[in-house]
XYZ file of C-alpha atoms in Angstrom:
237
model
C -1.805 -10.838 18.187
C -0.976 -7.260 19.018
C -2.679 -4.135 17.714
C -0.911 -0.788 18.010
C -3.019 2.348 18.430
C -1.492 5.817 18.066
C -3.860 8.438 19.440
C -4.339 10.950 22.249
C -8.126 11.033 21.895
C -9.404 9.537 25.167
C -12.836 8.474 23.924
C -11.303 6.689 20.920
C -8.667 4.958 23.040
C -11.281 3.698 25.509
C -13.507 2.564 22.626
C -10.752 0.519 20.982
C -9.691 -0.999 24.309
C -13.268 -1.981 25.158
C -13.867 -3.395 21.667
C -10.878 -5.710 22.068
C -11.978 -6.693 25.567
C -15.400 -7.631 24.187
C -13.833 -9.691 21.395
C -12.516 -13.237 21.370
C -9.365 -12.359 23.289
C -7.024 -13.014 20.375
C -5.836 -9.386 20.192
C -4.077 -7.225 22.764
C -3.731 -3.447 22.599
C -0.550 -1.407 22.658
C -1.288 2.295 23.031
C 1.129 5.111 22.190
C 0.578 8.858 22.148
C 3.811 10.084 20.518
C 5.335 9.265 17.136
C 8.650 8.341 18.748
C 6.958 5.755 20.991
C 4.955 4.478 18.008
C 8.104 3.868 15.959
C 9.847 2.179 18.895
C 6.840 -0.010 19.596
C 6.673 -1.130 15.939
C 10.274 -2.286 16.145
C 9.931 -4.058 19.484
C 6.473 -5.619 19.249
C 5.880 -6.256 15.522
C 2.098 -5.584 15.694
C -0.144 -7.217 13.085
C -2.318 -4.086 12.790
C -1.325 -0.449 13.249
C -4.131 2.054 13.804
C -3.054 5.663 13.322
C -5.203 8.543 14.488
C -3.977 11.092 11.945
C -5.828 13.867 13.763
C -3.295 13.509 16.589
C -0.110 14.656 14.847
C 1.621 14.925 11.439
C 2.721 11.463 10.336
C 5.640 12.181 7.992
C 8.233 10.939 10.478
C 6.312 7.720 11.029
C 5.925 7.107 7.278
C 9.660 7.483 6.643
C 10.693 5.284 9.567
C 8.050 2.684 8.738
C 9.345 2.281 5.174
C 12.908 2.046 6.470
C 12.083 -0.593 9.098
C 9.754 -2.739 6.975
C 11.840 -2.487 3.802
C 12.137 -6.253 3.368
C 9.771 -7.547 6.022
C 6.146 -8.648 5.979
C 4.258 -5.484 6.825
C 1.412 -5.089 9.281
C -1.953 -3.818 8.138
C -2.368 -0.042 8.535
C -5.669 1.672 9.307
C -6.136 5.436 9.489
C -8.653 7.094 11.772
C -9.404 10.752 11.179
C -11.858 13.266 12.532
C -12.403 14.625 9.020
C -11.838 11.437 6.992
C -8.709 12.725 5.248
C -5.655 10.666 4.288
C -2.219 12.335 4.590
C -0.280 12.127 1.313
C 2.853 10.818 3.067
C 0.997 7.613 3.985
C -0.251 6.717 0.498
C 2.786 4.544 -0.287
C 2.372 2.402 2.835
C -0.496 0.298 1.532
C -3.180 1.700 3.827
C -6.092 -0.725 4.203
C -8.769 1.694 5.310
C -9.566 5.294 6.264
C -12.355 5.808 8.787
C -13.799 9.092 10.009
C -14.859 9.411 13.623
C -16.440 11.911 15.997
C -16.790 12.073 19.750
C -20.044 10.120 19.752
C -19.647 8.308 16.396
C -16.755 5.897 16.796
C -15.948 3.212 14.197
C -16.816 -0.460 14.602
C -13.479 -1.998 15.527
C -14.648 -5.585 15.025
C -15.347 -4.879 11.336
C -12.062 -3.036 10.883
C -10.035 -5.850 12.432
C -11.812 -8.507 10.388
C -10.943 -6.680 7.163
C -7.310 -6.441 8.230
C -6.612 -10.138 8.659
C -2.932 -10.245 7.820
C -1.684 -13.113 5.649
C 1.125 -15.144 7.154
C 4.605 -14.972 5.697
C 4.168 -18.471 4.288
C 1.023 -17.376 2.491
C 2.689 -14.293 1.053
C 5.673 -16.316 -0.118
C 3.358 -18.327 -2.354
C 2.467 -15.162 -4.250
C 4.420 -14.010 -7.282
C 7.298 -11.639 -6.675
C 10.569 -10.454 -8.146
C 13.882 -9.998 -6.354
C 15.814 -6.816 -7.079
C 19.391 -6.232 -5.927
C 20.332 -2.627 -5.237
C 22.426 -0.539 -2.828
C 20.066 -1.494 0.010
C 20.472 -5.220 -0.585
C 18.018 -7.750 -2.027
C 14.507 -6.339 -2.206
C 11.431 -8.500 -2.719
C 8.569 -6.835 -4.612
C 5.257 -8.657 -4.879
C 3.727 -8.357 -8.340
C 0.326 -7.467 -6.868
C 1.955 -4.442 -5.179
C 3.230 -2.930 -8.457
C 1.415 0.169 -9.711
C 3.463 0.590 -12.896
C 6.857 -0.045 -14.511
C 8.571 2.476 -16.797
C 11.678 2.095 -18.944
C 14.292 4.742 -18.126
C 17.513 4.553 -20.159
C 19.383 1.469 -18.854
C 16.967 0.703 -16.022
C 13.314 0.007 -15.344
C 11.598 2.065 -12.651
C 9.047 0.131 -10.598
C 6.515 2.210 -8.685
C 4.920 0.031 -6.006
C 2.963 0.361 -2.773
C 6.067 1.015 -0.730
C 8.005 3.407 -2.933
C 10.153 3.291 -6.055
C 12.715 0.634 -7.004
C 15.028 0.416 -10.037
C 15.838 -2.920 -11.686
C 17.785 -4.314 -14.628
C 14.740 -6.351 -15.686
C 13.267 -5.148 -18.973
C 9.619 -4.331 -19.583
C 9.494 -7.152 -22.104
C 10.682 -9.728 -19.576
C 8.260 -8.531 -16.881
C 5.394 -8.503 -19.364
C 6.116 -12.041 -20.545
C 6.537 -13.427 -17.012
C 3.344 -11.880 -15.609
C 0.917 -11.437 -18.535
C -2.194 -11.613 -16.337
C -0.917 -9.075 -13.785
C 0.943 -6.491 -15.890
C -0.252 -4.939 -19.140
C 1.445 -2.562 -21.552
C -0.200 0.824 -22.075
C 2.739 2.472 -23.872
C 6.004 1.339 -25.395
C 7.741 2.407 -22.170
C 5.058 1.621 -19.565
C 3.436 -1.421 -17.959
C 0.713 -1.096 -15.314
C -0.697 -3.407 -12.666
C -4.106 -4.527 -13.940
C -5.655 -4.696 -10.456
C -4.798 -1.036 -9.759
C -6.510 0.456 -12.833
C -9.188 2.957 -11.828
C -10.267 4.726 -15.035
C -9.432 5.595 -18.649
C -10.121 9.109 -19.963
C -9.826 10.680 -23.405
C -10.083 14.386 -22.550
C -6.637 15.220 -23.918
C -5.449 12.019 -25.514
C -6.099 8.715 -23.762
C -4.851 8.590 -20.190
C -5.060 5.990 -17.441
C -5.612 6.578 -13.727
C -4.520 4.173 -11.009
C -5.761 3.810 -7.452
C -3.225 5.336 -5.072
C -1.461 7.393 -7.781
C -2.359 11.010 -8.447
C -0.715 11.565 -11.819
C -2.251 9.990 -14.969
C -0.272 7.810 -17.386
C -0.390 8.183 -21.161
C -1.899 5.386 -23.244
C -0.672 4.896 -26.798
C -3.207 4.280 -29.573
C -1.446 1.043 -30.419
C -1.946 -0.361 -26.896
C -5.493 0.906 -26.344
C -7.459 -1.978 -27.971
C -5.576 -4.693 -26.038
C -5.959 -2.710 -22.817
C -9.728 -2.426 -23.259
C -10.027 -6.117 -24.069
C -8.011 -6.961 -20.958
C -10.249 -4.869 -18.733
C -13.409 -6.440 -20.200
C -12.008 -9.902 -19.515
C -11.017 -8.935 -15.980
C -14.495 -7.583 -15.225
C -16.127 -10.692 -16.639
C -14.108 -12.938 -14.332
């Protein structure tokens, strides 16, 4: 299995290479030091893990090309390494599996990072629940576990998920009835992914915060009791 590392930090590159050499030999390293080479290598080699040193260069170009290339493919795991521990906003929608800060003499444990990034096979992912949406880009498969929220907008439903935004003809009612354990209504026009719920506040009306989403979502008084019961049940299990 191939691991792609984008970085121009010599100590980090040597550390990752040595970590893989000391491992069980199941992973090989592909190193790139430009975004153009990184994008090309993703297309040619299909790495199972991509490690981006975001201290090296702005990653907007990579994020856009990554979404375009992996639109309907099983995606590799993505890990960010940063000298200050920050996560660029343009990478939030890619489903990043970890952000690790490093310094010249404090480099991350690659064995732990790789173990946490074990990528499920396509067959395993196909057993998970998903919906198929047909749009101008073709048929798009969206896994239910990747959905942050769904909102009714006139004749369509907007689905905000890990990899962007998709519009579908499916109604909120149909999605809610098909996936009652995964999606819950918080407003007459909004469903949210239960596993992504981070917090509920009541500073200015009740609002809900999701992991990976900056803006809060409004909760209606009518939906609040069922939402709280759902969260208690989820915590108990």
